Tab-separated table of C-alpha atoms in Angstrom:
chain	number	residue	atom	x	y	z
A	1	UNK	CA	-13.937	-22.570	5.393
A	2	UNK	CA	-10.786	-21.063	5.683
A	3	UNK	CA	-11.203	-18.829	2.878
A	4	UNK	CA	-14.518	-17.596	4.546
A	5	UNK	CA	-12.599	-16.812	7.753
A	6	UNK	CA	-10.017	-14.765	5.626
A	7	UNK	CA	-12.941	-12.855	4.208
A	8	UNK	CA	-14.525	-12.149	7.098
A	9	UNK	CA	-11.121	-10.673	9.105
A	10	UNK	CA	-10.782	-8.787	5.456
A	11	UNK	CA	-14.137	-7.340	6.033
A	12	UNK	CA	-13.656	-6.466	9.618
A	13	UNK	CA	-10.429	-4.072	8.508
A	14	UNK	CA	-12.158	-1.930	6.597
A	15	UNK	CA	-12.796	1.152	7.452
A	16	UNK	CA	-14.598	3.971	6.102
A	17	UNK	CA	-12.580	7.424	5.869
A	18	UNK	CA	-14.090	10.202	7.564
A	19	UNK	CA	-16.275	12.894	5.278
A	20	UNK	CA	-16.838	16.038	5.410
A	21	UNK	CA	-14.243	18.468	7.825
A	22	UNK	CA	-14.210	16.560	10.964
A	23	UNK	CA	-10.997	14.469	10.791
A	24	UNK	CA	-10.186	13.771	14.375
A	25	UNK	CA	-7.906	11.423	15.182
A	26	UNK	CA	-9.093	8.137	15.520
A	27	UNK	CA	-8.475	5.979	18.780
A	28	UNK	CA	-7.378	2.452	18.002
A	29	UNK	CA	-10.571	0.099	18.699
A	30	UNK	CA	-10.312	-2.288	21.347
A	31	UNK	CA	-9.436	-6.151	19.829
A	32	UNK	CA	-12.429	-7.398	17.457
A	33	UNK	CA	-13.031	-10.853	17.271
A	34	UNK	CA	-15.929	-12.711	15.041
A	35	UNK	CA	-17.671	-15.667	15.751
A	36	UNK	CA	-19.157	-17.804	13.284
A	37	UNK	CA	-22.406	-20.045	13.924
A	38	UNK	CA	-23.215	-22.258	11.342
A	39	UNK	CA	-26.825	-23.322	11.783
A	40	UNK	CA	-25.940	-25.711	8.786
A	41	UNK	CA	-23.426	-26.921	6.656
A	42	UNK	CA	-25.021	-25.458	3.571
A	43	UNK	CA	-25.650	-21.954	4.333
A	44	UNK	CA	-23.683	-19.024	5.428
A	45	UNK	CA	-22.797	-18.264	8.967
A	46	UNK	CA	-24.388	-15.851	11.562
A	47	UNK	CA	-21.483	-13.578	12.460
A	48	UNK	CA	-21.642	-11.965	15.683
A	49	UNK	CA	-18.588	-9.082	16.267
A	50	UNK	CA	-17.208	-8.994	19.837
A	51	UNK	CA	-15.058	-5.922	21.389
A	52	UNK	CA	-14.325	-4.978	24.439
A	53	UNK	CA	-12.459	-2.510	26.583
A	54	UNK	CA	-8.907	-4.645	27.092
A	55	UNK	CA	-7.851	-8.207	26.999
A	56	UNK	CA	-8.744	-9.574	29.811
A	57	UNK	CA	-12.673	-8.561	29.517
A	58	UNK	CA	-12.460	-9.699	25.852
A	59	UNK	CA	-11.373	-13.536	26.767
A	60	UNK	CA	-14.143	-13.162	29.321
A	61	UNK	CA	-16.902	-12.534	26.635
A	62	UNK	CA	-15.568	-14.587	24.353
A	63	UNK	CA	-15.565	-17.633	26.315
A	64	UNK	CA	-19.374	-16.582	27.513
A	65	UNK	CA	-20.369	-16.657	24.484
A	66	UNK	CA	-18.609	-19.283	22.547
A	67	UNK	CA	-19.945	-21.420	25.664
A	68	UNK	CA	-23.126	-20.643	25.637
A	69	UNK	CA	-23.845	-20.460	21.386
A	70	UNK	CA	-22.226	-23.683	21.411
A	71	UNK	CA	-24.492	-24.725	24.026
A	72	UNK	CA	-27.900	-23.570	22.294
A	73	UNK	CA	-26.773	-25.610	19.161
A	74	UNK	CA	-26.893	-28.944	21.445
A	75	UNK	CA	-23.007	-28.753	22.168
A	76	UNK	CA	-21.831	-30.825	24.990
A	77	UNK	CA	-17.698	-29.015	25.335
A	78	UNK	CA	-17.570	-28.327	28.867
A	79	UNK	CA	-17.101	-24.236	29.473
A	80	UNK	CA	-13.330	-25.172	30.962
A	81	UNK	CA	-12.523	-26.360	27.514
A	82	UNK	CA	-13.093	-22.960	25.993
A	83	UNK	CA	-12.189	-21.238	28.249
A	84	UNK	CA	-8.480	-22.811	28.292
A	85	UNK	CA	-8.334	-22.237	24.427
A	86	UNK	CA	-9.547	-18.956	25.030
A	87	UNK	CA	-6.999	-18.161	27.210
A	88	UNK	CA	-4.282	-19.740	25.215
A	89	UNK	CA	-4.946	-16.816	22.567
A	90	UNK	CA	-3.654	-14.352	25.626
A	91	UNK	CA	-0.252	-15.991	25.738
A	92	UNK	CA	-0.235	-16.520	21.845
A	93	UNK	CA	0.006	-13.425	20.581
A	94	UNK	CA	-3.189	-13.678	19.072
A	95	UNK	CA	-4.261	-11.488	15.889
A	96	UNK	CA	-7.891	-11.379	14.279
A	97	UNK	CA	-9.566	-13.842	16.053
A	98	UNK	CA	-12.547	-16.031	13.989
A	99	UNK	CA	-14.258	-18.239	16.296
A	100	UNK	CA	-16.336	-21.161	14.275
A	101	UNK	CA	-19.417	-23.141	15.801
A	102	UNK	CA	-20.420	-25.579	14.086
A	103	UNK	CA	-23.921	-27.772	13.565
A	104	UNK	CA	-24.687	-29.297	16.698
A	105	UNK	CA	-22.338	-27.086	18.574
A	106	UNK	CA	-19.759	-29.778	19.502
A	107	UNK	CA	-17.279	-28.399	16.975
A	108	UNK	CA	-15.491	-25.349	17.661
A	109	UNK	CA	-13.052	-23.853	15.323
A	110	UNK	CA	-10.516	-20.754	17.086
A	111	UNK	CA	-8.542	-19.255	14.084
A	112	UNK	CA	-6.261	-16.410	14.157
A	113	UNK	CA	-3.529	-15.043	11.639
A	114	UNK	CA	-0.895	-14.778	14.754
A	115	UNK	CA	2.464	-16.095	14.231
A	116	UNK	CA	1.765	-19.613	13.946
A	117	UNK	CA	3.905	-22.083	15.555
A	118	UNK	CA	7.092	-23.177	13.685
A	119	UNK	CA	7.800	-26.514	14.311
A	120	UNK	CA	4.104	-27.984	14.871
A	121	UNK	CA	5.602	-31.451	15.530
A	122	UNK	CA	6.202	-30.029	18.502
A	123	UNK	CA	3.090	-29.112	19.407
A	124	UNK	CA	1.966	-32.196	21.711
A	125	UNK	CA	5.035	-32.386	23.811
A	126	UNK	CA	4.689	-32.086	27.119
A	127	UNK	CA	5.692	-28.283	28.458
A	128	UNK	CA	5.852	-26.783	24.743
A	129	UNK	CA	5.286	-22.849	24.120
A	130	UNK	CA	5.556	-20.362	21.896
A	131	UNK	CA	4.376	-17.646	24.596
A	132	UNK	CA	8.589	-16.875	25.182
A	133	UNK	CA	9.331	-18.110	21.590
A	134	UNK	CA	11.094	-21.380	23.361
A	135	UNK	CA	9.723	-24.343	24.548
């Protein structure tokens, strides 16, 4: 799984070069982030591509829509849920986001290739971030 994810964020950096004489300068797109449905365990993904304008509208489409794919596949995570992972990303410093829904829709994957968190021990305590880089 995780090397599909890789491929996919691969595949969403690429970027043909202009042709001809027009070479304007591009604008740097708005954040991209992929989800993944898998309608079974056995067969590659549907990827749907999400952008949008700044941050803030992105979260707000991406927790639609992880909601409500993972509700058409029979899921049961409350829209909260998502939503709070969702807007975890914001203070994460999140990078190349791959969103995974899984058979059934009560498995939900959120990747990204951010900086991680160091000590992951850490990770259940009570009060810990990495949004300040100090818990």
């Amino acid at each position: 799984m995780k090397e599909f994810s890789h491929k996919v964020l691969q595949e969403s950096k690429t970027d043909p070069e202009p042709s001809g004489e027009d070479h304007k300068p591009r604008l740097p797109l708005p954040p991209l982030v992929r989800i993944a449905i898998y309608d079974s365990f056995t067969s590659a993904p549907r990827i749907v591509d999400l952008r949008a304008p700044g941050v803030r509208q992105l979260m707000d489409l991406l927790s639609e829509k992880a909601y409500n794919f993972s509700q058409q596949k029979g899921g049961a995570v409350p829209y909260t849920t998502i939503r709070e992972v969702v807007e975890n990303l914001i203070h994460a410093n999140f990078q190349e986001v791959v969103i995974n829904i899984y058979e059934g829709g009560n498995v939900i994957r959120i990747s990204d290739q951010g900086p991680g968190i160091p000590d992951k021990t850490r990770v259940f305590e009570p009060g810990f971030t990495t949004a300040r880089g100090e818990a």
